[in-house]
Short mmCIF file of C-alpha atoms and ligand atoms in Angstrom, two decimals:
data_model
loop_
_atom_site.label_atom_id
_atom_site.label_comp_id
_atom_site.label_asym_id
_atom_site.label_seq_id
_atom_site.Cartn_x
_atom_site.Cartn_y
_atom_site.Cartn_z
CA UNK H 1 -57.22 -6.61 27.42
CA UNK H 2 -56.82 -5.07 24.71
CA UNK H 3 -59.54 -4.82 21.40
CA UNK H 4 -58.56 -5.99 17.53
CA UNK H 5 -59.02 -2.91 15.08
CA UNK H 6 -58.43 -2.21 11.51
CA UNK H 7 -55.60 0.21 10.78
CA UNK H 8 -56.08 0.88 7.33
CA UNK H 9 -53.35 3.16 4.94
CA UNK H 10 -56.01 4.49 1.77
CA UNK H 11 -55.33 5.07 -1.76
CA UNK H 12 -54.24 1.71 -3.40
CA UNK H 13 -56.35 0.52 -6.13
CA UNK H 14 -57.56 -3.14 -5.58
CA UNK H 15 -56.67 -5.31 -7.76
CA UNK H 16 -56.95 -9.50 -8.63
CA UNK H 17 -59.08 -12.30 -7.87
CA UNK H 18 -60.96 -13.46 -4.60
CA UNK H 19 -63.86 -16.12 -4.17
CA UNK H 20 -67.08 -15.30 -1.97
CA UNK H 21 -68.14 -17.39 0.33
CA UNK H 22 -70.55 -19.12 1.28
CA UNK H 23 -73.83 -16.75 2.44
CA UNK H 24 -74.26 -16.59 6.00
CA UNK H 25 -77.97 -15.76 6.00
CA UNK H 26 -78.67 -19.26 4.17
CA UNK H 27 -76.50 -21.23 6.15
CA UNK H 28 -77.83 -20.05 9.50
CA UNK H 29 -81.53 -21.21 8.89
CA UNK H 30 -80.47 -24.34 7.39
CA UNK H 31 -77.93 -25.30 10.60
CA UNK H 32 -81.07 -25.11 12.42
CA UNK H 33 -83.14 -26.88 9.87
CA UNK H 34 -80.66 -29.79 10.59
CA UNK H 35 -83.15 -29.88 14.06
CA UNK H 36 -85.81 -31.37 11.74
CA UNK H 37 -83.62 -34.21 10.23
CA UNK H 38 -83.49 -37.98 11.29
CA UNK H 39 -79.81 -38.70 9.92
CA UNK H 40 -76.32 -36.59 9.31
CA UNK H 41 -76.54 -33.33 7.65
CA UNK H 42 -73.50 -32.79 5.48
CA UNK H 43 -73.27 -28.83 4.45
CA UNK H 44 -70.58 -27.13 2.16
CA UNK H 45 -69.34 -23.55 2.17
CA UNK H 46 -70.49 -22.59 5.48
CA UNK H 47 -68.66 -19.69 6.27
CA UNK H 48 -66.46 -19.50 9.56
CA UNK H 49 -68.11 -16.56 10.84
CA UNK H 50 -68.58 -15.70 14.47
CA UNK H 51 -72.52 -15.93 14.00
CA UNK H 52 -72.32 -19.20 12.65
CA UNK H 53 -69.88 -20.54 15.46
CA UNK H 54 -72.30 -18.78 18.13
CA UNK H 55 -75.20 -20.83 15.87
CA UNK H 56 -73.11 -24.11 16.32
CA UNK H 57 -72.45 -23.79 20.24
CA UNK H 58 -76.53 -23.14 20.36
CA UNK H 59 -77.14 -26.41 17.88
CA UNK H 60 -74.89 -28.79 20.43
CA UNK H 61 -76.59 -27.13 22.86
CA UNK H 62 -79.85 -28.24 21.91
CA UNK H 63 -78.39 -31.60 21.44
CA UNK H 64 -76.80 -31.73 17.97
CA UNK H 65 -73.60 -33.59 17.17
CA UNK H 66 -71.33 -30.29 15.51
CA UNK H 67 -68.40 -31.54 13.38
CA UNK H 68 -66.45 -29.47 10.97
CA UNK H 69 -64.51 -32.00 8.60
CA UNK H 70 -61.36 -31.85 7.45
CA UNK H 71 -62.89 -30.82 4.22
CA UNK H 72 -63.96 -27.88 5.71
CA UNK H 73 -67.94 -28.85 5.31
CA UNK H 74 -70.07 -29.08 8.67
CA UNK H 75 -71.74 -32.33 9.88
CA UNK H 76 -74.75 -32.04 12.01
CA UNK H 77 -76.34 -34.71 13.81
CA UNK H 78 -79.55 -34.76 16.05
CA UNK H 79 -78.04 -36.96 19.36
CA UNK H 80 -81.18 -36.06 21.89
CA UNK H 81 -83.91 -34.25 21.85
CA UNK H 82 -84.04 -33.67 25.79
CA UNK H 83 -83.10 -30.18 25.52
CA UNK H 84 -85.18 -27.78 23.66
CA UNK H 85 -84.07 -23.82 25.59
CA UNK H 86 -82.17 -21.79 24.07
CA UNK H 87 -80.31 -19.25 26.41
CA UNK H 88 -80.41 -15.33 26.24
CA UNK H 89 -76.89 -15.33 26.54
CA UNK H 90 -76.45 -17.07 23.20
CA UNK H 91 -79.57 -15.12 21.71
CA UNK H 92 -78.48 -11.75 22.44
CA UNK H 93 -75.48 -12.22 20.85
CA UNK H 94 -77.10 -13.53 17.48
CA UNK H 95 -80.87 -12.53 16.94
CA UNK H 96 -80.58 -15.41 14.23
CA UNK H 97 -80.97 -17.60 16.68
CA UNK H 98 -85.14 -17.22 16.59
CA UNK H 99 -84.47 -19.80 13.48
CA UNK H 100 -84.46 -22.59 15.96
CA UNK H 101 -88.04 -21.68 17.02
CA UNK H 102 -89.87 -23.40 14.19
CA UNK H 103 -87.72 -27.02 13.97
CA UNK H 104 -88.43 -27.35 17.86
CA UNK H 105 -91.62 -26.63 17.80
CA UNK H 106 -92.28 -28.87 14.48
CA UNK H 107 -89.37 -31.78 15.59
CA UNK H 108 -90.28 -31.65 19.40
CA UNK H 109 -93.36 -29.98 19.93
CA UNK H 110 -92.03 -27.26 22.26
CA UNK H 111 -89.78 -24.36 22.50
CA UNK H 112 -88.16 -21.95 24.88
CA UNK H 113 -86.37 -19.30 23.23
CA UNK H 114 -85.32 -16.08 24.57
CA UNK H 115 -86.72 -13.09 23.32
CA UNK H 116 -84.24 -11.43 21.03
CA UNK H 117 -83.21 -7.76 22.04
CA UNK H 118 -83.06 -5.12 20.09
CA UNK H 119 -79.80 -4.11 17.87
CA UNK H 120 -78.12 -1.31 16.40
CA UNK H 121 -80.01 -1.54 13.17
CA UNK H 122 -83.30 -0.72 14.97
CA UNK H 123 -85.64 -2.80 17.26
CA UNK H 124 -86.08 -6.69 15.67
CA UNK H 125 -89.60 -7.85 16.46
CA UNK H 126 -90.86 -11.37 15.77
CA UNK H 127 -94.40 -10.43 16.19
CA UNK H 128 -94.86 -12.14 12.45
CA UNK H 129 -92.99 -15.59 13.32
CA UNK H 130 -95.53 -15.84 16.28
CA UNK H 131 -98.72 -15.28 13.95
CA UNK H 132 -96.95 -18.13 12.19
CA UNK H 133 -96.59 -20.43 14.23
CA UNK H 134 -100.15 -19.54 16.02
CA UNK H 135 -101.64 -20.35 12.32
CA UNK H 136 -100.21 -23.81 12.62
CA UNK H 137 -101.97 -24.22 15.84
CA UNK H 138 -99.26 -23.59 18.23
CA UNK H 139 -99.74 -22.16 21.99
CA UNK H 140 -97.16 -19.02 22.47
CA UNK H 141 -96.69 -17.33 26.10
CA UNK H 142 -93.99 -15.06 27.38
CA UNK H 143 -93.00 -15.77 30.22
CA UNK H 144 -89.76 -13.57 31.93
CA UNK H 145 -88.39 -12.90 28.36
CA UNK H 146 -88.79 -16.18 26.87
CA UNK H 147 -91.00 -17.73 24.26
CA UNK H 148 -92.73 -20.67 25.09
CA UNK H 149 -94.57 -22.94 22.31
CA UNK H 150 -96.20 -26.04 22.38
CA UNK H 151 -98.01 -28.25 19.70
CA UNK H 152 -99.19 -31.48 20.13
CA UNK H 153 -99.75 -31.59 16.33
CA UNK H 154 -99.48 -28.39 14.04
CA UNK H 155 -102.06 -28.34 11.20
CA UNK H 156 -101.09 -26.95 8.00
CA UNK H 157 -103.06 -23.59 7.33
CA UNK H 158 -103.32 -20.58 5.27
CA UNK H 159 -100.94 -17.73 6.56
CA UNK H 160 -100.45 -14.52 6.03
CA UNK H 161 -96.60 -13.04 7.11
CA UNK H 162 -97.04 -9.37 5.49
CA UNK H 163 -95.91 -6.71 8.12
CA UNK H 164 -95.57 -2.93 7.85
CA UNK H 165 -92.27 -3.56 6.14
CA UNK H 166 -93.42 -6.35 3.24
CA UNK H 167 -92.50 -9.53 4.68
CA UNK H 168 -90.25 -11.13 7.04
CA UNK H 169 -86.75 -13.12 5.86
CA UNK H 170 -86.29 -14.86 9.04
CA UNK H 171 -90.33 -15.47 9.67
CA UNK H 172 -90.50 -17.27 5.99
CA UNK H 173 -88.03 -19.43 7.19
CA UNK H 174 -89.07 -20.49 10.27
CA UNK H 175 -93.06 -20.71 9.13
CA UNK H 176 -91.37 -23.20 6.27
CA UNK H 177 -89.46 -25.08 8.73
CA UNK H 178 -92.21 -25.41 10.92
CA UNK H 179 -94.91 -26.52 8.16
CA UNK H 180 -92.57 -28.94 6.78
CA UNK H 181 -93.76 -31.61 9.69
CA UNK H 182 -97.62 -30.23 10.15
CA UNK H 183 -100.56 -32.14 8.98
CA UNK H 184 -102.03 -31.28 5.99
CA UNK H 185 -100.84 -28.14 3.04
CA UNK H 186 -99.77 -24.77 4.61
CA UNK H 187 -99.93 -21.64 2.34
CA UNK H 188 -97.75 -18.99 3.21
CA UNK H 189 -98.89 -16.16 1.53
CA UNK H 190 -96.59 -12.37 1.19
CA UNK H 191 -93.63 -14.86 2.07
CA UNK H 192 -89.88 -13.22 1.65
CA UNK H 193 -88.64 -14.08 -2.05
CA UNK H 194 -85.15 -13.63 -0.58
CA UNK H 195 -82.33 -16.17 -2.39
CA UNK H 196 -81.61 -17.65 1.23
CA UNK H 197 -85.13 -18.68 1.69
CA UNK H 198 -84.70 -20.12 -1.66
CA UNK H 199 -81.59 -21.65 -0.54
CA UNK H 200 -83.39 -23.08 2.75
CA UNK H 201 -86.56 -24.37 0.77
CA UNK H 202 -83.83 -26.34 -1.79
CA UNK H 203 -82.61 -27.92 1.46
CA UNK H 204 -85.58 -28.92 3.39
CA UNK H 205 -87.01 -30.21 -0.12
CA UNK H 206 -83.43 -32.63 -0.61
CA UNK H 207 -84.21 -33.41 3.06
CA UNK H 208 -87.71 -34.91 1.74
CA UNK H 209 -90.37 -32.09 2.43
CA UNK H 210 -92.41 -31.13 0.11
CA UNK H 211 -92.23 -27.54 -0.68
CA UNK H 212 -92.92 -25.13 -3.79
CA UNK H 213 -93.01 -21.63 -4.59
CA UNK H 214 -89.91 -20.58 -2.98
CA UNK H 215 -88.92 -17.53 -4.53
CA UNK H 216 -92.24 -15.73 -5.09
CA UNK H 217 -94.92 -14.54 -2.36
CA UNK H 218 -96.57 -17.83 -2.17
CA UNK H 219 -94.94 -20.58 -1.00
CA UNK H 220 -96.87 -24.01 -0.30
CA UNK H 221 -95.84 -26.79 2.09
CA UNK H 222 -97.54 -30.22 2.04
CA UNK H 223 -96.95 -31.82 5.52
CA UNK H 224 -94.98 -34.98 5.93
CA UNK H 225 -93.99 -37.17 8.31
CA UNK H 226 -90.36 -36.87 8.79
CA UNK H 227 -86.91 -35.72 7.31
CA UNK H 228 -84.11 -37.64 6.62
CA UNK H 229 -80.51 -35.84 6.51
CA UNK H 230 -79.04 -34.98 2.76
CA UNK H 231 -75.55 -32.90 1.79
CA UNK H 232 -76.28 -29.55 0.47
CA UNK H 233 -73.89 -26.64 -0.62
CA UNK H 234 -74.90 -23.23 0.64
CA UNK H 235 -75.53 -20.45 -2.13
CA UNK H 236 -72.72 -17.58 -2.47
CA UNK H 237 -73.27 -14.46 0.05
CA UNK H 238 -74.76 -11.95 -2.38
CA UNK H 239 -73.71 -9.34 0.55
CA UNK H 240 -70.04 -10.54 0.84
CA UNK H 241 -70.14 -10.33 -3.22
CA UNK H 242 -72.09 -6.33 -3.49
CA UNK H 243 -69.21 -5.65 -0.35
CA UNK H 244 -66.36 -6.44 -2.39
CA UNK H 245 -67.39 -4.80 -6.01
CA UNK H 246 -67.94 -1.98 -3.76
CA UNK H 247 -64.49 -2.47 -2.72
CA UNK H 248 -63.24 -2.41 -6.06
CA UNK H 249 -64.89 0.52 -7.44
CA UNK H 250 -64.05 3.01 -4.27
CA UNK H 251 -60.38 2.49 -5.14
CA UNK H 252 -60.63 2.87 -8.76
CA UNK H 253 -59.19 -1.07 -9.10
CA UNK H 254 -60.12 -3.53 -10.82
CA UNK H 255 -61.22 -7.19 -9.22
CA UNK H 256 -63.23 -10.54 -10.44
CA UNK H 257 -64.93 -12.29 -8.38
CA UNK H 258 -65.52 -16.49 -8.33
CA UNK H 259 -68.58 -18.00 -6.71
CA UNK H 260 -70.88 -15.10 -7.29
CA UNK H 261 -74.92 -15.14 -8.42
CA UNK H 262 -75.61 -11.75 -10.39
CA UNK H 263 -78.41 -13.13 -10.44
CA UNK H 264 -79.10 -12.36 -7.19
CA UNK H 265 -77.69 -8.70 -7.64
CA UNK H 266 -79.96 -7.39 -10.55
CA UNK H 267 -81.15 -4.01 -8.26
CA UNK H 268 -77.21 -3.52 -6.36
CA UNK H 269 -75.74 -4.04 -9.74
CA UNK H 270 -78.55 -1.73 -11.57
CA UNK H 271 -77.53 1.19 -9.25
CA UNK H 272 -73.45 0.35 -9.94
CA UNK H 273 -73.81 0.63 -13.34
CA UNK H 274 -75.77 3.99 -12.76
CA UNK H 275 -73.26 4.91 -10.54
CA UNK H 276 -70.69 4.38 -13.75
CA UNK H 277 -69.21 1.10 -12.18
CA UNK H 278 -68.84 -1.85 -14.78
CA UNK H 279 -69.58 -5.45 -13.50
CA UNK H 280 -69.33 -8.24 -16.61
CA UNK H 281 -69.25 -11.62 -16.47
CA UNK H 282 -66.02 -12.70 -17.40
CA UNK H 283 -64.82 -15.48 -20.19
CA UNK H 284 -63.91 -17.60 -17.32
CA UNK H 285 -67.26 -17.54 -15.39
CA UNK H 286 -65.78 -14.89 -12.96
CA UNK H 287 -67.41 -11.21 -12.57
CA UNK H 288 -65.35 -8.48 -13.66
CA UNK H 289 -65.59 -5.22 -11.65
CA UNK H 290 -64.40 -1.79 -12.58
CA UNK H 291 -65.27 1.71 -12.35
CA UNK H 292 -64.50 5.09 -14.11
CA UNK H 293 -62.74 7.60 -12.37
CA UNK H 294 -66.02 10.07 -12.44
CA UNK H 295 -68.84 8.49 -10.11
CA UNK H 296 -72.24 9.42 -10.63
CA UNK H 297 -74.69 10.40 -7.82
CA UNK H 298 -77.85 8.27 -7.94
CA UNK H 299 -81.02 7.56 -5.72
CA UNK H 300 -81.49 4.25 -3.90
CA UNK H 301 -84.25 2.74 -1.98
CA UNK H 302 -83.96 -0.58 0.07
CA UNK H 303 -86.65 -3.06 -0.33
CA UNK H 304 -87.28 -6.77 -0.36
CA UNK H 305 -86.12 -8.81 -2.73
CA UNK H 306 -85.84 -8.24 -5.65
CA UNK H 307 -85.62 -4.74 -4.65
CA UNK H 308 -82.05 -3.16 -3.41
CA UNK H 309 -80.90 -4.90 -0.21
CA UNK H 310 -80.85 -3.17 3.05
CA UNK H 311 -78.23 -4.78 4.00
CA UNK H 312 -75.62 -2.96 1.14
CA UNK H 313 -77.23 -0.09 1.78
CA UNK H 314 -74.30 1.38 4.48
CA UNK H 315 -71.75 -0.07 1.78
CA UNK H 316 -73.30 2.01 -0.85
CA UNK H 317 -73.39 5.04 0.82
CA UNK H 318 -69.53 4.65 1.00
CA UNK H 319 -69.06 4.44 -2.41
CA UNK H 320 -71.98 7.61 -2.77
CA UNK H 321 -69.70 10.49 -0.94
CA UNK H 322 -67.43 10.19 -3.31
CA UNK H 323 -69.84 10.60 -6.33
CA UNK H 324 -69.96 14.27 -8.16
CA UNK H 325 -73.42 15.49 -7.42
CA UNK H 326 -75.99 14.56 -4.68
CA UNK H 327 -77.19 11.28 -3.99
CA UNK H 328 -80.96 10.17 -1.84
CA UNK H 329 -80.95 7.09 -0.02
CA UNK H 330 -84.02 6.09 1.57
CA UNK H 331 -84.12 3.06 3.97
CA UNK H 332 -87.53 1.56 3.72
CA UNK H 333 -86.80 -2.15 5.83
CA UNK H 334 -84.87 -0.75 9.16
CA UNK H 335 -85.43 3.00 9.12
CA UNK H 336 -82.77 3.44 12.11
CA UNK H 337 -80.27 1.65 10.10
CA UNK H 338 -78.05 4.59 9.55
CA UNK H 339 -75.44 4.03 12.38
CA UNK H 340 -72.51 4.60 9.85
CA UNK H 341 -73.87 8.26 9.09
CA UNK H 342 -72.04 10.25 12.26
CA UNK H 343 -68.64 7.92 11.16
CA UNK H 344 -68.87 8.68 7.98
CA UNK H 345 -69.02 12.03 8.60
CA UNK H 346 -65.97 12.36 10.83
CA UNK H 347 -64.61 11.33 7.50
CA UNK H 348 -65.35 13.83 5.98
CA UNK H 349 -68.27 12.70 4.21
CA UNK H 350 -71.33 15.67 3.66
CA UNK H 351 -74.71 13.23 5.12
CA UNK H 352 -77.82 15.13 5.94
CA UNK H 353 -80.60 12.72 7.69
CA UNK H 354 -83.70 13.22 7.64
CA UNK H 355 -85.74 10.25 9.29
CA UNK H 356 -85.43 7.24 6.99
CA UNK H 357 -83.80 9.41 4.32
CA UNK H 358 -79.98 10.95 3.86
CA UNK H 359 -79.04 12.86 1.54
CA UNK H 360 -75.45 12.61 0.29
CA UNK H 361 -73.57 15.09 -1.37
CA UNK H 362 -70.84 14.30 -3.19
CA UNK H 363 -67.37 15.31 -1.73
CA UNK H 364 -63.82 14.69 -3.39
CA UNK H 365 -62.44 13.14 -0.83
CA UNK H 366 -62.46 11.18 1.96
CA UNK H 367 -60.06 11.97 5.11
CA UNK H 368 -58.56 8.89 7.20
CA UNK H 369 -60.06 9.23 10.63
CA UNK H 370 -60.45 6.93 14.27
CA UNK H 371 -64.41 5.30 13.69
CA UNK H 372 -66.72 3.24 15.37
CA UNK H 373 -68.13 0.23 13.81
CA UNK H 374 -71.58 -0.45 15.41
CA UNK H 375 -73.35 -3.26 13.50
CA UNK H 376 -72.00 -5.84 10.83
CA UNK H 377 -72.68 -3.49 7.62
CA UNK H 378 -71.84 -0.62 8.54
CA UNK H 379 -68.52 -1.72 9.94
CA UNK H 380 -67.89 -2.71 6.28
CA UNK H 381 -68.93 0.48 5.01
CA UNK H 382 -66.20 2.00 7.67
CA UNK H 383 -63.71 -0.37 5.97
CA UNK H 384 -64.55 0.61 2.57
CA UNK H 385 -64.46 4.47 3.06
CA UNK H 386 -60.87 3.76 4.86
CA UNK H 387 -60.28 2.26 1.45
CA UNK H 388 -60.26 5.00 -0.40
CA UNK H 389 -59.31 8.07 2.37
CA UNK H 390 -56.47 9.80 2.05
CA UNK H 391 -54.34 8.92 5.44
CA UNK H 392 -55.10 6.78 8.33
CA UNK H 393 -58.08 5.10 9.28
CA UNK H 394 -58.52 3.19 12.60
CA UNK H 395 -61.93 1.01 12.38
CA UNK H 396 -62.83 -0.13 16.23
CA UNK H 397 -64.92 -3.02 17.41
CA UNK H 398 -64.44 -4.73 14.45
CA UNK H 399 -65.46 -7.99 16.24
CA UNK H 400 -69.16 -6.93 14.18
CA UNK H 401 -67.50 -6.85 11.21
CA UNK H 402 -66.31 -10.80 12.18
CA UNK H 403 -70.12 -11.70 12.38
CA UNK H 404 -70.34 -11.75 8.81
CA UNK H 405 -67.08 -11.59 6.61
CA UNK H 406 -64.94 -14.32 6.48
CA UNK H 407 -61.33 -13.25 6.77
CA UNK H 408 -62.12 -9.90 5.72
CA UNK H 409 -58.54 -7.64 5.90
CA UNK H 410 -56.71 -10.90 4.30
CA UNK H 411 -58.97 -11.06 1.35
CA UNK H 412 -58.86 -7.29 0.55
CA UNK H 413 -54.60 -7.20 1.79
CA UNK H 414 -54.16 -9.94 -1.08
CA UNK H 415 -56.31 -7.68 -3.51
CA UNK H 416 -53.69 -5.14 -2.76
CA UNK H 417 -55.26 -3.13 0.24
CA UNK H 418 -52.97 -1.72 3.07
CA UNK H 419 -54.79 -3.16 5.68
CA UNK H 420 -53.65 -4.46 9.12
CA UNK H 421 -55.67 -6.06 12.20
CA UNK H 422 -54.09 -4.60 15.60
CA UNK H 423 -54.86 -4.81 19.26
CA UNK H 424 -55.48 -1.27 21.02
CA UNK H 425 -57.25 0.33 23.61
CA UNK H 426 -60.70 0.90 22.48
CA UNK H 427 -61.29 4.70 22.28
CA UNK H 428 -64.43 6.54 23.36
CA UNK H 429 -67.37 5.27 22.74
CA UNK H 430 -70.50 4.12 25.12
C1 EPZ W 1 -82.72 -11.05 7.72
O1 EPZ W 1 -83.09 -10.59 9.00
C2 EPZ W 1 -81.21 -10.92 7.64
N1 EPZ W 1 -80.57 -11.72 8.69
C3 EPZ W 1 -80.80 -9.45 7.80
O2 EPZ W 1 -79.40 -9.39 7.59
C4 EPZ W 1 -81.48 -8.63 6.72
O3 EPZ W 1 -81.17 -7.27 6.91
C5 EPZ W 1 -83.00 -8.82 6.82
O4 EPZ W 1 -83.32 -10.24 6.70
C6 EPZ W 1 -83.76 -8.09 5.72
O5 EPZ W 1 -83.32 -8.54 4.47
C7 EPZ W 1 -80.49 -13.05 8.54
O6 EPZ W 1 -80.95 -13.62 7.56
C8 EPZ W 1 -79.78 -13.81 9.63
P1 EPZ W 1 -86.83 -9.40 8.50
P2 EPZ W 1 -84.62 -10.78 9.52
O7 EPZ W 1 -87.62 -10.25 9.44
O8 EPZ W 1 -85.22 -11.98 8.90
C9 EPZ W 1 -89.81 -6.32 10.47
C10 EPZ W 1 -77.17 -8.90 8.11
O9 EPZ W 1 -76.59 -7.81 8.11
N2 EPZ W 1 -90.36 -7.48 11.16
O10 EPZ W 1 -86.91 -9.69 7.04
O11 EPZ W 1 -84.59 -10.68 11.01
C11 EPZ W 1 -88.38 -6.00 10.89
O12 EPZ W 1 -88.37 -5.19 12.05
C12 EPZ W 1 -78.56 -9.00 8.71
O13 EPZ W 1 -76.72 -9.97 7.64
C13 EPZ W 1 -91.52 -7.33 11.91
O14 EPZ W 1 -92.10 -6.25 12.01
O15 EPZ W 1 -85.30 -9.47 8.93
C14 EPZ W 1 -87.84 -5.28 9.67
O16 EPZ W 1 -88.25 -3.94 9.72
C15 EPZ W 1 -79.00 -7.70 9.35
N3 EPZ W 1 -92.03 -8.43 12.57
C16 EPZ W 1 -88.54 -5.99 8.51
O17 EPZ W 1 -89.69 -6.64 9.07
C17 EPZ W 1 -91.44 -9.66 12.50
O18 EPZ W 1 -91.96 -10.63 13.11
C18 EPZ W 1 -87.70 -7.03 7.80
O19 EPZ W 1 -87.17 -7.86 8.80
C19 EPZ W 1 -90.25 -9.79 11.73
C20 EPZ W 1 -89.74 -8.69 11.07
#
């Protein structure tokens, strides 16, 4: 059986209009935060990604009604609460799946969740969700690769979530989800300021909780006693959006975007405009993106938010090999996450890495070549570089790239790319 790839022809400059969707990272947390709710869940602009589908199958699962409406929104429905383990073989597929942790353990008192494994961006521990949820008074054990909690109550209590990296996206979310039902205020201090928590917070407070502080290092949660269902639209996917002006300024095009938050791109869109790529807001509410012929190298350094986001920093990188002068990257939230270097460079692309650091000199072009996507950004960052190469690029295992783009080679073919999704033998490769 054979694998879908990208065959991509480079050169042509994108141009027109496209809408981003819907942002996977808030919609994930909030499908599970529909565990909390007494009542239907209406959510708009979920996008149809594979992690969210892999999210849904969990959810029903765990005893949620899963409907997507004719509208194309998703109803979610608590029908029993027998159920409360979810499976490794859903959870090594999508690590996101740790979001259900908190609602069980809040909604039902217990939870059995497989451990997640590691990935190709580096090793994903959840050391900081378990401090969490042992601040609210929960009993953790592992037992044969699975979590197990248990509350009878959880108390609302001061918690720190700061790790070695600043704080945890994923942990905010499931130490809000969690306090949401506990007795009494919970302080989450160092939480992630991340839009999608925002997003999540917005939702759980429509839903009746009572939260504040979203969006800054301290969020407070006073306790209360249950959550009713609401309808909710999910905030753009600042990724999706920093993907595609990428997209646009590797091929010298021009594109505007609908549906898309600079204000949750200040530090991408700082380093574009470095970089000598123009992004305006248009008359008509849409963002305008364009860039001179002549790119300029710059330095970048992922960080929380509002720092640069780790997760456009492969996509960057693209877009840096073609720049005219030497560029310093320096990933500071998955130090590992560099698994688009070696492809890059069988691009032609001049990377030099050294530990959490590469160096990128500036080259003039780009050659078409056979790659290997490994995890969902850097597959995009394949895509992009194909983009712009001169000749033939074949992007493989692009089933990563599904995770988190929503029809990805339509969008950029009606933008003007020559762009085709095949079946082949998958070449080389572990
Ligand atoms: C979310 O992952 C995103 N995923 C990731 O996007 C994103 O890269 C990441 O946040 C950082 O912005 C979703 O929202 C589904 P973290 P998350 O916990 O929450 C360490 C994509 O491409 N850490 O904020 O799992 C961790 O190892 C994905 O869409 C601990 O040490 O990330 C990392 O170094 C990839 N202990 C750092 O913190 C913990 O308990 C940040 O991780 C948790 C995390």
């Amino acid at each position: 059986m054979g694998l879908p790839y990208f065959e991509i022809h480079g050169g042509n400059r994108l141009r027109g209009r496209t809408r981003v969707s819907g942002a996977k990272n808030a919609a994930l947390p909030i499908m599970a935060a529909a565990l909390l709710c007494e009542g239907e869940v209406i959510l708009r602009d979920v996008p149809r990604v594979s992690d969210v589908h892999f999210l849904a199958e969990l959810l029903a699962k765990l005893g949620l009604e899963v409907e997507w409406r004719a509208d194309g929104s998703l109803r979610l429905c608590v029908r029993d609460e027998m159920n409360c383990k979810a499976e490794y073989d859903i959870v090594r597929k999508m690590r996101a799946s740790i979001c259900v942790l908190g609602p069980l353990l809040a909604k039902r008192r217990q939870a059995q969740v497989s451990m997640p494994g590691g990935c190709a961006i580096g090793d994903r521990p959840i050391d900081i969700h378990l401090r969490a949820f042992k601040s609210l008074g929960a009993e953790i054990e592992l037992v044969s690769g699975d979590i197990i909690a248990r509350a009878k109550r959880l108390r609302g209590r001061e918690m720190f979530l700061g790790g070695p990296f600043g704080s945890t996206v994923l942990g905010t979310g499931n130490a809000m989800m969690a306090a949401t039902l506990a007795e009494g205020t919970t302080v989450i201090e160092m939480a992630a300021c991340e839009p999608e928590v925002v997003d999540l917070a917005n939702f759980l407070n429509r839903c009746g909780a009572s939260i504040t502080g979203q969006g800054t290092p301290r969020i407070v949660v006073e306790g209360v006693r249950q959550l009713r269902g609401c309808e909710h639209t999910i905030i753009p996917d600042r990724i999706e959006a920093g993907t595609l002006m990428v997209a646009a300024a590797i091929t010298n095009g021009e594109v505007t975007l609908d549906n898309c938050r600079l204000d949750h791109l200040m530090a991408f869109v700082d380093r574009l405009s470095a970089i000598g790529v123009n992004v305006e807001k248009g008359k008509d509410n849409g963002v305008v993106v364009s860039s001179a012929r002549r790119l300029e190298p710059v330095d970048v350094t992922t960080q929380p938010f509002p720092g640069f986001p780790t997760d456009l920093q492969a996509q960057i990188m693209s877009l840096l090999c073609l720049a005219d002068g030497n560029s310093v990257i320096t990933e500071k939230i998955f130090p590992d996450r560099f698994m688009h270097v070696a492809e890059l460079a069988r691009m032609g692309a001049q990377l030099r890495k050294e530990g959490s650091t590469v160096i990128v000199e500036g080259v003039k072009r780009l050659v078409g070549a056979p790659v290997m996507a490994s995890d969902l950004r850097a597959s995009a960052a394949l895509v992009l570089a194909g983009l712009a190469a001169r000749g033939v690029t074949k992007v493989n295992r692009i089933y990563h790239l599904d995770r988190g783009y929503v029809k990805f080679e339509e969008r950029l073919k009606a933008l003007g790319a020559d762009i085709e999704r095949k079946i082949g033998e998958d070449s080389g490769g572990d």
